[in-house]
């Protein structure tokens, strides 16, 4: 439980990255240099559990990104293995735009007990609305697997909110999470160009840069009931991200929804 202003909240981190031990330091450092942001932690599962659990968070959506198609299987097995070890973790599978057997790979993701798919178009170098990806979104949608997109980067165009909107124009019911308040460094564009019935956003890697007023504008644009708290661990320290979140000054009921209620509903969790 997280305690704020005398109120106890249950909290889930809807955006956390974990890496296998032998590459964790290097992978963490390369993400830090891509964004030119000093990393708060090293992306190891036990560090996530210690830092997040220490801050009072007791559920974590964990994921990793495959920059080569050959990495998908081993990443997904790693994520699934860590979810077995840490019952607090709920895993998303990695995907790659070069996967040919879409149904087969999705069978594998479901067999591993993973609950959705994570992609990072800028690292993976594909456009969100790439025609190869449309059948992937359709199949994920059909199976009830939400797709978490790294969204937005004003330095490039792969993950722009506009491209996600192009997908939603074709698949209006598609359940997706547009990370970083709908578009990292493109927060205004995201509010202008992106909307949809099943579009969720997360608060990760944004609150350090966006004023509380602007963050609230994004949250109300997409809907409080479509907003998930996330840290982008290991980028940010969970306790500090919680502080930034509470500084938005949302109501107690809104805090409850964003910190846990929406996460619980999206993933059909009992408790
Ligand atoms: Zn991410």
Coordinates of C-alpha atoms and ligand atoms in Angstrom, one line a residue:
X1 CA 0.0 0.0 0.0
X2 CA 1.0 3.5 -0.7
X3 CA 0.3 6.2 1.9
X4 CA -0.5 9.7 0.8
X5 CA -2.1 12.5 2.9
X6 CA -3.4 9.9 5.4
X7 CA -5.0 7.8 2.6
X8 CA -3.9 4.3 1.8
X9 CA -3.8 3.3 -1.9
X10 CA -3.2 0.1 -3.6
X11 CA -0.8 0.7 -6.5
X12 CA 0.3 -1.1 -9.7
X13 CA 3.2 0.0 -11.9
X14 CA 1.8 -0.4 -15.5
X15 CA 5.2 0.1 -17.2
X16 CA 8.4 -1.5 -16.0
X17 CA 11.3 -3.0 -17.9
X18 CA 13.3 -6.0 -16.8
X19 CA 16.4 -7.5 -18.4
X20 CA 18.3 -10.7 -17.8
X21 CA 21.3 -10.3 -15.4
X22 CA 24.0 -10.6 -18.0
X23 CA 22.7 -7.7 -20.1
X24 CA 20.9 -5.6 -17.5
X25 CA 23.7 -3.0 -17.0
X26 CA 24.3 -2.6 -20.7
X27 CA 20.7 -2.5 -21.7
X28 CA 19.9 0.0 -19.0
X29 CA 22.8 2.3 -20.0
X30 CA 21.8 2.2 -23.6
X31 CA 18.2 3.3 -22.9
X32 CA 19.6 6.1 -20.7
X33 CA 21.9 7.4 -23.5
X34 CA 19.1 7.1 -26.1
X35 CA 17.0 9.5 -24.1
X36 CA 19.8 11.3 -22.5
X37 CA 18.3 10.8 -19.0
X38 CA 20.3 9.3 -16.1
X39 CA 18.7 6.0 -15.1
X40 CA 17.3 5.7 -11.6
X41 CA 18.0 2.0 -11.2
X42 CA 19.4 -1.1 -13.0
X43 CA 16.6 -3.0 -14.8
X44 CA 16.8 -6.3 -12.8
X45 CA 13.7 -8.1 -11.6
X46 CA 14.8 -8.2 -7.9
X47 CA 15.7 -4.5 -8.0
X48 CA 12.2 -3.7 -9.4
X49 CA 10.6 -5.8 -6.6
X50 CA 12.8 -4.1 -3.9
X51 CA 12.4 -0.5 -5.2
X52 CA 8.7 -0.8 -6.2
X53 CA 7.7 -3.0 -3.3
X54 CA 9.6 -0.7 -1.0
X55 CA 7.5 2.2 -2.3
X56 CA 4.3 0.3 -1.6
X57 CA 3.6 -1.0 -5.2
X58 CA 2.4 -4.6 -5.3
X59 CA 1.7 -5.2 -9.0
X60 CA 4.0 -4.7 -11.9
X61 CA 3.5 -4.9 -15.7
X62 CA 6.9 -6.1 -16.9
X63 CA 8.2 -6.1 -20.4
X64 CA 11.2 -5.9 -22.6
X65 CA 11.8 -5.0 -26.2
X66 CA 13.1 -7.2 -29.1
X67 CA 15.3 -5.2 -31.5
X68 CA 15.9 -8.4 -33.5
X69 CA 13.3 -11.0 -34.5
X70 CA 15.5 -13.8 -33.1
X71 CA 15.3 -12.3 -29.6
X72 CA 11.5 -12.6 -29.3
X73 CA 11.3 -16.2 -28.0
X74 CA 14.1 -15.9 -25.4
X75 CA 12.8 -12.6 -24.1
X76 CA 9.3 -13.9 -23.7
X77 CA 10.6 -17.0 -21.9
X78 CA 12.6 -14.8 -19.6
X79 CA 9.6 -12.6 -18.9
X80 CA 7.4 -15.6 -18.2
X81 CA 10.0 -17.2 -15.9
X82 CA 10.2 -14.0 -13.9
X83 CA 6.4 -13.8 -13.6
X84 CA 6.5 -17.3 -12.1
X85 CA 9.2 -16.3 -9.7
X86 CA 7.5 -13.0 -8.7
X87 CA 3.7 -13.4 -8.4
X88 CA 3.4 -9.6 -8.3
X89 CA 4.6 -9.4 -12.0
X90 CA 2.2 -9.5 -14.9
X91 CA 4.2 -10.0 -18.2
X92 CA 3.8 -8.6 -21.6
X93 CA 5.5 -10.4 -24.5
X94 CA 7.9 -8.8 -26.9
X95 CA 7.1 -8.7 -30.6
X96 CA 8.9 -7.9 -33.8
X97 CA 7.6 -6.6 -37.1
X98 CA 9.4 -9.4 -39.0
X99 CA 7.5 -12.2 -37.3
X100 CA 5.8 -14.2 -40.1
X101 CA 3.7 -16.7 -38.2
X102 CA 1.6 -14.2 -36.3
X103 CA -0.9 -16.8 -35.0
X104 CA 1.9 -19.2 -33.9
X105 CA 3.8 -16.5 -32.0
X106 CA 0.7 -15.3 -30.3
X107 CA -0.2 -18.9 -29.3
X108 CA 3.3 -19.0 -27.7
X109 CA 2.7 -15.7 -25.9
X110 CA -0.6 -17.0 -24.5
X111 CA 0.9 -20.4 -23.6
X112 CA 3.6 -18.6 -21.6
X113 CA 0.8 -16.8 -19.7
X114 CA 1.7 -13.4 -20.9
X115 CA -1.1 -10.8 -20.9
X116 CA -0.3 -8.4 -23.7
X117 CA 2.4 -7.3 -26.1
X118 CA 4.9 -4.5 -25.8
X119 CA 6.5 -2.7 -28.8
X120 CA 8.9 0.2 -29.1
X121 CA 8.7 1.4 -32.7
X122 CA 11.6 3.8 -32.3
X123 CA 14.0 1.2 -31.0
X124 CA 12.6 -1.4 -33.4
X125 CA 12.4 1.0 -36.3
X126 CA 9.0 0.4 -37.7
X127 CA 6.1 2.8 -38.1
X128 CA 3.2 2.1 -35.8
X129 CA 0.8 1.9 -38.8
X130 CA 3.2 -0.3 -40.8
X131 CA 0.9 -2.6 -42.9
X132 CA 2.8 -5.7 -41.5
X133 CA 1.6 -4.8 -38.0
X134 CA -2.1 -4.4 -38.7
X135 CA -2.9 -8.1 -38.7
X136 CA -0.9 -8.3 -35.4
X137 CA -3.1 -5.7 -33.8
X138 CA -6.2 -7.4 -35.1
X139 CA -5.1 -10.8 -33.8
X140 CA -4.1 -9.3 -30.4
X141 CA -7.4 -7.6 -30.2
X142 CA -9.3 -10.8 -31.0
X143 CA -7.4 -12.6 -28.2
X144 CA -7.9 -9.8 -25.7
X145 CA -4.2 -9.0 -25.5
X146 CA -3.7 -5.2 -25.1
X147 CA -0.7 -3.7 -27.0
X148 CA 1.5 -1.3 -25.1
X149 CA 3.2 1.1 -27.4
X150 CA 6.1 3.4 -26.6
X151 CA 4.5 6.4 -28.1
X152 CA 6.0 9.7 -29.2
X153 CA 9.4 11.2 -29.8
X154 CA 9.7 14.5 -31.5
X155 CA 13.1 13.5 -32.8
X156 CA 11.6 10.8 -35.1
X157 CA 8.4 9.7 -36.6
X158 CA 8.0 5.9 -36.0
X159 CA 5.9 6.1 -32.9
X160 CA 4.0 9.3 -33.4
X161 CA 0.5 9.6 -31.9
X162 CA -0.8 10.4 -35.4
X163 CA 0.4 7.0 -36.7
X164 CA -1.4 5.3 -33.8
X165 CA -4.5 7.2 -34.7
X166 CA -4.2 5.9 -38.3
X167 CA -4.4 2.4 -36.8
X168 CA -7.4 3.3 -34.7
X169 CA -9.2 4.7 -37.7
X170 CA -9.0 1.1 -39.1
X171 CA -9.5 -0.7 -35.8
X172 CA -11.6 1.5 -33.6
X173 CA -12.0 -1.0 -30.9
X174 CA -8.4 -1.9 -30.6
X175 CA -7.3 -2.0 -26.9
X176 CA -3.9 -0.3 -26.6
X177 CA -1.8 1.7 -24.2
X178 CA -0.2 4.8 -25.6
X179 CA 2.7 5.1 -23.1
X180 CA 4.0 8.4 -21.8
X181 CA 0.7 10.3 -21.6
X182 CA 0.1 9.4 -25.2
X183 CA 3.3 10.7 -26.7
X184 CA 6.7 11.4 -25.2
X185 CA 7.8 15.0 -25.9
X186 CA 4.7 15.2 -28.1
X187 CA 2.2 15.7 -25.3
X188 CA 0.2 18.5 -27.1
X189 CA 0.1 16.6 -30.4
X190 CA -1.2 13.5 -28.6
X191 CA -4.1 15.4 -27.1
X192 CA -4.8 16.9 -30.5
X193 CA -4.4 13.9 -32.7
X194 CA -5.2 10.8 -30.6
X195 CA -8.4 9.5 -29.1
X196 CA -10.3 6.2 -29.0
X197 CA -12.7 4.2 -27.0
X198 CA -10.1 1.7 -25.8
X199 CA -7.0 3.9 -25.8
X200 CA -5.3 3.9 -22.4
X201 CA -2.3 6.1 -21.5
X202 CA 0.3 5.6 -18.8
X203 CA 1.9 8.4 -16.7
X204 CA 5.5 7.1 -17.2
X205 CA 8.5 9.2 -18.2
X206 CA 6.4 12.3 -18.5
X207 CA 5.7 13.8 -15.1
X208 CA 9.4 14.9 -14.8
X209 CA 8.8 17.2 -17.9
X210 CA 5.2 18.1 -18.0
X211 CA 3.5 20.6 -15.7
X212 CA 0.8 19.3 -13.4
X213 CA -1.8 21.4 -15.4
X214 CA -0.7 19.9 -18.7
X215 CA -0.6 16.4 -17.3
X216 CA -4.1 16.8 -16.0
X217 CA -5.2 18.0 -19.4
X218 CA -3.8 14.8 -21.0
X219 CA -5.5 12.6 -18.3
X220 CA -8.9 14.3 -18.8
X221 CA -8.5 14.1 -22.6
X222 CA -8.0 10.4 -22.6
X223 CA -10.1 9.9 -19.4
X224 CA -9.2 9.2 -15.8
X225 CA -10.7 5.7 -16.3
X226 CA -8.1 5.2 -19.2
X227 CA -5.1 6.3 -17.3
X228 CA -2.6 4.0 -15.7
X229 CA 0.3 4.8 -13.3
X230 CA 3.7 3.7 -14.6
X231 CA 7.3 4.4 -13.8
X232 CA 9.2 3.2 -16.9
X233 CA 11.5 1.5 -14.4
X234 CA 14.6 1.5 -14.4
X235 CA 14.4 5.0 -15.8
X236 CA 12.7 6.5 -12.7
X237 CA 12.6 5.6 -9.1
X238 CA 9.2 4.3 -8.0
X239 CA 8.9 6.4 -4.9
X240 CA 9.8 9.6 -6.8
X241 CA 7.4 8.8 -9.6
X242 CA 4.6 8.3 -7.0
X243 CA 5.5 11.7 -5.5
X244 CA 5.3 13.3 -9.0
X245 CA 1.9 11.6 -9.5
X246 CA 0.4 12.8 -6.2
X247 CA 1.6 16.3 -7.1
X248 CA -0.9 16.4 -9.9
X249 CA -3.6 17.0 -7.2
X250 CA -6.2 14.5 -8.5
X251 CA -9.0 13.6 -6.2
X252 CA -8.8 10.5 -3.9
X253 CA -11.2 8.6 -6.2
X254 CA -9.2 9.6 -9.3
X255 CA -5.9 8.5 -7.6
X256 CA -7.5 5.1 -6.8
X257 CA -8.5 4.6 -10.4
X258 CA -5.2 5.5 -11.9
X259 CA -3.0 3.8 -9.3
X260 CA -4.9 0.5 -9.3
X261 CA -8.6 0.4 -10.3
X262 CA -8.0 0.8 -14.0
X263 CA -5.2 -1.8 -14.0
X264 CA -7.3 -4.3 -12.1
X265 CA -10.2 -3.8 -14.6
X266 CA -8.0 -4.0 -17.7
X267 CA -6.4 -7.2 -16.7
X268 CA -9.4 -8.8 -15.0
X269 CA -7.7 -9.2 -11.6
X270 CA -9.6 -10.5 -8.7
X271 CA -7.7 -8.7 -6.0
Ligands
LIG1 ZN1 8.7 1.0 -22.2

